[in-house]
């Protein structure tokens, strides 16, 4: 069950501060079964208008197109629900490293995936709310300013 990884990533991705900071932003949902082509098109959709010509490109040409669009731009790519290192290995050559502050954010339920993708950077782990914190959140959402009956 979820602890809010995607929700937190979505809040970061959609924040005004992040929108101002990054020239280009894109989101892709990886999941357990993924297709490289679908991920490439999903990312391209976030940063460029998808023409029929682009849709007809081979995977290698899509990767090249993505790389050229990202080059010299500060970008944020979110890869949500990553289950294994395969998706990263398939796409990483598409993401230029211009040392300009671009970032790729991964969410995964599997701690080892984050460790494999970037071994020198400890992953951020979210924890579940305590029973009391859960109740406080429920009260806040359901009853707003009123007292709980």
Coordinates of N, CA and C in Angstrom, one line a residue:
X1 N 0.8 -1.2 0.0 CA 0.0 0.0 0.0 C 0.9 1.2 0.0
X2 N 0.3 2.3 -0.4 CA 1.1 3.5 -0.6 C 1.3 4.4 0.7
X3 N 2.4 5.1 0.7 CA 2.6 6.0 1.8 C 2.6 7.4 1.4
X4 N 2.3 7.6 0.1 CA 2.2 9.0 -0.5 C 3.4 9.4 -1.3
X5 N 4.1 8.5 -1.9 CA 5.3 8.8 -2.7 C 4.9 9.6 -3.9
X6 N 3.9 9.1 -4.6 CA 3.4 9.7 -5.9 C 2.8 11.1 -5.5
X7 N 2.0 11.1 -4.5 CA 1.4 12.4 -4.1 C 2.4 13.4 -3.7
X8 N 3.4 13.1 -3.0 CA 4.5 14.0 -2.7 C 5.2 14.5 -3.9
X9 N 5.6 13.5 -4.8 CA 6.3 13.9 -6.0 C 5.4 14.8 -6.9
X10 N 4.1 14.6 -6.9 CA 3.2 15.4 -7.7 C 3.1 16.8 -7.1
X11 N 3.1 16.9 -5.8 CA 3.1 18.3 -5.2 C 4.4 19.0 -5.5
X12 N 5.5 18.3 -5.5 CA 6.8 19.0 -5.8 C 6.8 19.4 -7.3
X13 N 6.4 18.5 -8.2 CA 6.3 18.7 -9.6 C 5.5 19.9 -10.0
X14 N 4.3 20.0 -9.3 CA 3.3 21.1 -9.6 C 3.5 22.4 -8.8
X15 N 4.5 22.4 -7.9 CA 4.7 23.7 -7.2 C 5.2 24.8 -8.1
X16 N 4.8 26.0 -7.7 CA 5.2 27.2 -8.5 C 6.7 27.4 -8.5
X17 N 7.3 27.1 -7.4 CA 8.7 27.3 -7.2 C 9.5 26.4 -8.2
X18 N 9.0 25.1 -8.3 CA 9.6 24.1 -9.2 C 9.4 24.5 -10.7
X19 N 8.1 25.0 -11.0 CA 7.8 25.4 -12.3 C 8.7 26.6 -12.8
X20 N 9.0 27.5 -11.9 CA 9.9 28.6 -12.2 C 11.3 28.2 -12.4
X21 N 11.7 27.2 -11.6 CA 13.1 26.8 -11.5 C 13.6 26.0 -12.7
X22 N 12.7 25.1 -13.2 CA 13.0 24.3 -14.3 C 12.4 24.8 -15.6
X23 N 13.2 24.8 -16.7 CA 12.7 25.3 -18.0 C 11.7 24.2 -18.6
X24 N 12.0 23.0 -18.4 CA 11.2 21.9 -18.9 C 10.9 20.9 -17.8
X25 N 9.7 20.4 -17.8 CA 9.3 19.4 -16.8 C 8.5 18.3 -17.6
X26 N 8.7 17.1 -17.1 CA 7.9 16.0 -17.7 C 7.7 14.9 -16.6
X27 N 6.6 14.1 -16.8 CA 6.2 13.1 -15.8 C 6.0 11.8 -16.6
X28 N 6.5 10.7 -16.2 CA 6.1 9.4 -16.8 C 5.8 8.4 -15.6
X29 N 4.8 7.6 -15.9 CA 4.5 6.5 -14.9 C 5.1 5.2 -15.5
X30 N 6.0 4.7 -14.7 CA 6.8 3.5 -15.2 C 6.0 2.2 -15.0
X31 N 5.7 1.9 -13.8 CA 5.0 0.7 -13.3 C 5.8 -0.6 -13.5
X32 N 5.3 -1.7 -13.1 CA 6.0 -3.0 -13.1 C 6.3 -3.4 -14.5
X33 N 5.3 -3.3 -15.4 CA 5.5 -3.7 -16.8 C 5.5 -2.4 -17.5
X34 N 6.6 -2.1 -18.2 CA 6.7 -0.8 -18.9 C 7.2 -1.1 -20.4
X35 N 6.9 -0.1 -21.2 CA 7.4 -0.1 -22.6 C 8.2 1.1 -22.8
X36 N 9.4 0.9 -23.2 CA 10.4 2.0 -23.4 C 9.7 3.1 -24.3
X37 N 9.1 2.7 -25.4 CA 8.5 3.6 -26.3 C 7.4 4.5 -25.6
X38 N 6.6 3.8 -24.8 CA 5.5 4.6 -24.1 C 6.1 5.6 -23.2
X39 N 7.2 5.2 -22.5 CA 7.8 6.2 -21.6 C 8.4 7.4 -22.3
X40 N 9.1 7.1 -23.4 CA 9.6 8.2 -24.2 C 8.6 9.1 -24.7
X41 N 7.5 8.6 -25.2 CA 6.4 9.4 -25.7 C 5.7 10.2 -24.6
X42 N 5.6 9.6 -23.4 CA 5.0 10.3 -22.3 C 5.9 11.5 -21.9
X43 N 7.2 11.3 -21.8 CA 8.1 12.4 -21.5 C 8.1 13.4 -22.5
X44 N 8.2 13.0 -23.8 CA 8.1 14.0 -24.9 C 6.9 14.8 -24.9
X45 N 5.7 14.2 -24.5 CA 4.5 14.9 -24.4 C 4.5 16.1 -23.4
X46 N 5.3 15.9 -22.4 CA 5.4 16.9 -21.3 C 6.2 18.1 -21.7
X47 N 7.1 17.9 -22.7 CA 8.0 19.0 -23.1 C 7.9 19.5 -24.5
X48 N 7.1 18.9 -25.3 CA 7.0 19.2 -26.7 C 5.7 18.8 -27.3
X49 N 5.2 19.4 -28.4 CA 4.0 19.0 -29.1 C 4.3 17.7 -29.8
X50 N 3.5 16.7 -29.6 CA 3.8 15.4 -30.4 C 3.1 15.5 -31.7
X51 N 3.9 15.6 -32.7 CA 3.4 15.5 -34.1 C 3.3 14.1 -34.6
X52 N 2.6 13.9 -35.7 CA 2.5 12.5 -36.2 C 3.9 12.0 -36.6
X53 N 4.8 12.9 -37.1 CA 6.1 12.6 -37.4 C 6.9 12.0 -36.2
X54 N 6.7 12.6 -35.1 CA 7.4 12.1 -33.9 C 6.8 10.8 -33.5
X55 N 5.5 10.7 -33.5 CA 4.8 9.4 -33.1 C 5.3 8.2 -34.0
X56 N 5.7 8.5 -35.2 CA 6.1 7.4 -36.1 C 7.6 7.1 -36.0
X57 N 8.4 7.9 -35.2 CA 9.8 7.7 -35.1 C 10.1 6.3 -34.4
X58 N 11.3 5.8 -34.8 CA 11.8 4.6 -34.1 C 12.2 5.0 -32.7
X59 N 12.3 4.0 -31.8 CA 12.7 4.3 -30.4 C 14.0 5.1 -30.3
X60 N 15.0 4.7 -31.1 CA 16.3 5.4 -31.1 C 16.2 6.8 -31.5
X61 N 15.3 7.1 -32.5 CA 15.1 8.5 -32.9 C 14.4 9.3 -31.9
X62 N 13.5 8.6 -31.2 CA 12.7 9.3 -30.1 C 13.7 9.7 -29.0
X63 N 14.6 8.8 -28.6 CA 15.6 9.1 -27.6 C 16.5 10.3 -28.0
X64 N 16.9 10.3 -29.3 CA 17.7 11.3 -29.8 C 17.0 12.7 -29.8
X65 N 15.7 12.6 -30.2 CA 14.9 13.8 -30.2 C 14.7 14.4 -28.7
X66 N 14.5 13.5 -27.8 CA 14.4 13.9 -26.4 C 15.7 14.5 -25.9
X67 N 16.8 13.9 -26.2 CA 18.1 14.4 -25.8 C 18.3 15.8 -26.3
X68 N 18.0 16.0 -27.6 CA 18.2 17.3 -28.2 C 17.3 18.4 -27.6
X69 N 16.1 18.0 -27.3 CA 15.2 19.0 -26.6 C 15.6 19.3 -25.2
X70 N 16.2 18.4 -24.5 CA 16.6 18.7 -23.1 C 17.9 19.4 -23.1
X71 N 18.8 19.2 -24.1 CA 20.1 19.7 -24.1 C 20.1 21.3 -23.8
X72 N 20.9 21.7 -23.0 CA 21.1 23.1 -22.6 C 19.9 23.7 -21.9
X73 N 18.9 22.9 -21.5 CA 17.8 23.3 -20.7 C 17.9 22.7 -19.3
X74 N 17.4 23.5 -18.3 CA 17.3 22.9 -16.9 C 16.0 22.2 -16.9
X75 N 16.0 20.9 -16.7 CA 14.8 20.1 -16.7 C 14.6 19.3 -15.5
X76 N 13.3 18.9 -15.2 CA 13.0 18.0 -14.2 C 12.1 16.9 -14.8
X77 N 12.6 15.7 -14.7 CA 11.8 14.5 -15.2 C 11.5 13.7 -14.0
X78 N 10.2 13.3 -13.8 CA 9.7 12.4 -12.8 C 9.4 11.1 -13.4
X79 N 10.1 10.1 -12.8 CA 9.8 8.7 -13.2 C 9.1 8.0 -12.0
X80 N 7.8 7.9 -12.1 CA 7.0 7.5 -11.0 C 6.8 6.0 -11.0
X81 N 6.8 5.3 -9.9 CA 6.5 3.9 -9.7 C 7.5 3.0 -10.4
X82 N 8.8 3.2 -10.2 CA 9.9 2.4 -10.8 C 10.0 1.1 -10.0
X83 N 10.0 0.0 -10.7 CA 10.1 -1.3 -10.1 C 11.5 -2.0 -10.2
X84 N 12.2 -1.5 -11.2 CA 13.5 -2.1 -11.4 C 14.4 -1.1 -12.1
X85 N 15.7 -1.4 -12.2 CA 16.7 -0.6 -12.8 C 16.6 -0.5 -14.4
X86 N 15.8 -1.5 -14.9 CA 15.7 -1.6 -16.4 C 15.2 -0.3 -17.1
X87 N 14.2 0.3 -16.5 CA 13.6 1.5 -17.1 C 14.7 2.6 -17.1
X88 N 15.4 2.7 -16.1 CA 16.4 3.8 -16.0 C 17.5 3.5 -17.0
X89 N 18.0 2.2 -17.1 CA 19.0 1.8 -18.1 C 18.5 2.1 -19.5
X90 N 17.3 1.9 -19.8 CA 16.7 2.1 -21.1 C 16.7 3.6 -21.5
X91 N 16.5 4.5 -20.5 CA 16.2 5.9 -20.8 C 17.4 6.8 -20.5
X92 N 18.3 6.4 -19.6 CA 19.3 7.4 -19.1 C 20.1 8.1 -20.2
X93 N 20.4 7.4 -21.3 CA 21.1 8.1 -22.4 C 20.4 9.2 -23.0
X94 N 19.1 9.3 -22.7 CA 18.2 10.4 -23.3 C 18.3 11.7 -22.5
X95 N 18.9 11.6 -21.3 CA 19.0 12.7 -20.4 C 20.4 13.3 -20.3
X96 N 20.6 14.4 -21.0 CA 22.0 15.0 -21.0 C 22.3 15.5 -19.6
X97 N 23.6 15.4 -19.2 CA 24.0 16.0 -18.0 C 24.9 17.2 -18.3
X98 N 24.3 18.4 -18.3 CA 25.0 19.6 -18.6 C 25.5 20.3 -17.4
X99 N 25.4 19.6 -16.2 CA 25.8 20.2 -14.9 C 25.1 21.5 -14.7
X100 N 23.8 21.6 -15.1 CA 23.1 22.9 -15.0 C 22.0 22.9 -14.0
X101 N 22.0 21.8 -13.1 CA 20.9 21.7 -12.1 C 19.7 20.9 -12.5
X102 N 19.8 20.3 -13.7 CA 18.7 19.4 -14.1 C 18.5 18.3 -13.1
X103 N 17.3 17.7 -12.9 CA 17.1 16.7 -12.0 C 16.2 15.6 -12.5
X104 N 16.4 14.4 -12.1 CA 15.5 13.3 -12.4 C 15.0 12.7 -11.0
X105 N 13.7 12.7 -10.8 CA 13.2 12.3 -9.5 C 12.5 10.9 -9.8
X106 N 12.8 9.9 -9.0 CA 12.3 8.6 -9.1 C 11.4 8.4 -7.9
X107 N 10.3 7.7 -8.1 CA 9.5 7.1 -6.9 C 9.5 5.6 -7.1
X108 N 9.7 4.9 -6.0 CA 9.7 3.4 -6.0 C 9.3 2.9 -4.7
X109 N 8.6 1.8 -4.7 CA 8.2 1.2 -3.4 C 9.4 0.3 -2.9
X110 N 10.4 0.1 -3.8 CA 11.5 -0.8 -3.5 C 12.8 0.0 -3.2
X111 N 13.3 0.0 -2.0 CA 14.4 0.7 -1.6 C 15.7 0.4 -2.4
X112 N 15.8 -0.9 -2.8 CA 17.0 -1.3 -3.5 C 17.1 -0.7 -4.9
X113 N 15.9 -0.3 -5.5 CA 15.9 0.3 -6.8 C 16.6 1.6 -6.8
X114 N 16.2 2.4 -5.8 CA 16.9 3.7 -5.6 C 18.4 3.6 -5.4
X115 N 18.7 2.6 -4.6 CA 20.1 2.4 -4.3 C 20.9 1.9 -5.5
X116 N 20.3 1.2 -6.4 CA 20.9 0.7 -7.6 C 21.1 1.9 -8.6
X117 N 20.1 2.7 -8.7 CA 20.1 3.8 -9.7 C 21.1 4.8 -9.3
X118 N 21.2 5.2 -8.1 CA 22.2 6.2 -7.6 C 22.8 5.8 -6.3
X119 N 23.8 4.9 -6.3 CA 24.3 4.3 -5.1 C 25.0 5.3 -4.2
X120 N 25.5 6.5 -4.7 CA 26.1 7.4 -3.8 C 25.2 8.5 -3.2
X121 N 23.9 8.3 -3.5 CA 22.9 9.2 -2.9 C 21.8 8.4 -2.2
X122 N 21.8 8.6 -0.8 CA 20.8 7.8 -0.1 C 19.4 8.2 -0.4
X123 N 18.5 7.3 -0.7 CA 17.1 7.6 -1.0 C 16.3 8.1 0.2
X124 N 15.4 9.0 -0.2 CA 14.5 9.5 0.9 C 13.4 8.5 1.1
X125 N 13.2 8.1 2.3 CA 12.1 7.1 2.6 C 11.0 7.8 3.4
X126 N 9.8 7.5 2.9 CA 8.6 8.1 3.6 C 8.1 7.0 4.6
X127 N 7.6 7.4 5.8 CA 7.1 6.5 6.7 C 5.6 6.7 6.9
X128 N 5.0 5.7 7.4 CA 3.5 5.8 7.6 C 3.2 6.7 8.8
X129 N 2.1 7.3 8.8 CA 1.6 8.1 9.9 C 1.4 7.2 11.1
X130 N 1.5 7.7 12.3 CA 1.1 7.0 13.5 C -0.4 7.0 13.5
X131 N -1.0 6.2 14.4 CA -2.4 6.2 14.5 C -3.0 7.5 14.9
X132 N -2.3 8.2 15.8 CA -2.7 9.6 16.2 C -2.6 10.6 15.0
X133 N -1.5 10.5 14.3 CA -1.4 11.4 13.1 C -2.4 11.1 12.0
X134 N -2.7 9.9 11.8 CA -3.8 9.5 10.9 C -5.1 10.0 11.3
X135 N -5.5 9.9 12.6 CA -6.7 10.4 13.1 C -6.8 12.0 12.9
X136 N -5.7 12.7 13.2 CA -5.7 14.1 13.1 C -5.9 14.5 11.6
X137 N -5.3 13.8 10.7 CA -5.5 14.1 9.3 C -6.9 13.9 8.9
X138 N -7.5 12.8 9.3 CA -8.9 12.5 9.0 C -9.8 13.6 9.5
X139 N -9.6 13.9 10.8 CA -10.4 15.0 11.4 C -10.3 16.3 10.6
X140 N -9.1 16.6 10.2 CA -8.9 17.9 9.5 C -9.6 17.9 8.1
X141 N -9.5 16.8 7.5 CA -10.1 16.7 6.1 C -11.6 16.6 6.2
X142 N -12.2 15.8 7.1 CA -13.6 15.6 7.2 C -14.3 16.7 7.9
X143 N -13.8 17.2 9.0 CA -14.5 18.1 9.8 C -14.1 19.6 9.7
X144 N -13.0 19.8 8.9 CA -12.4 21.1 8.7 C -12.2 21.9 10.0
X145 N -12.9 23.0 10.2 CA -12.8 23.8 11.4 C -13.7 23.3 12.6
X146 N -14.7 22.5 12.3 CA -15.6 22.1 13.3 C -14.9 21.0 14.2
X147 N -15.5 20.8 15.3 CA -15.0 19.8 16.2 C -15.6 18.4 15.8
X148 N -14.8 17.4 16.1 CA -15.3 16.1 15.8 C -16.4 15.7 16.8
X149 N -17.6 15.2 16.3 CA -18.6 14.8 17.2 C -18.3 13.7 18.1

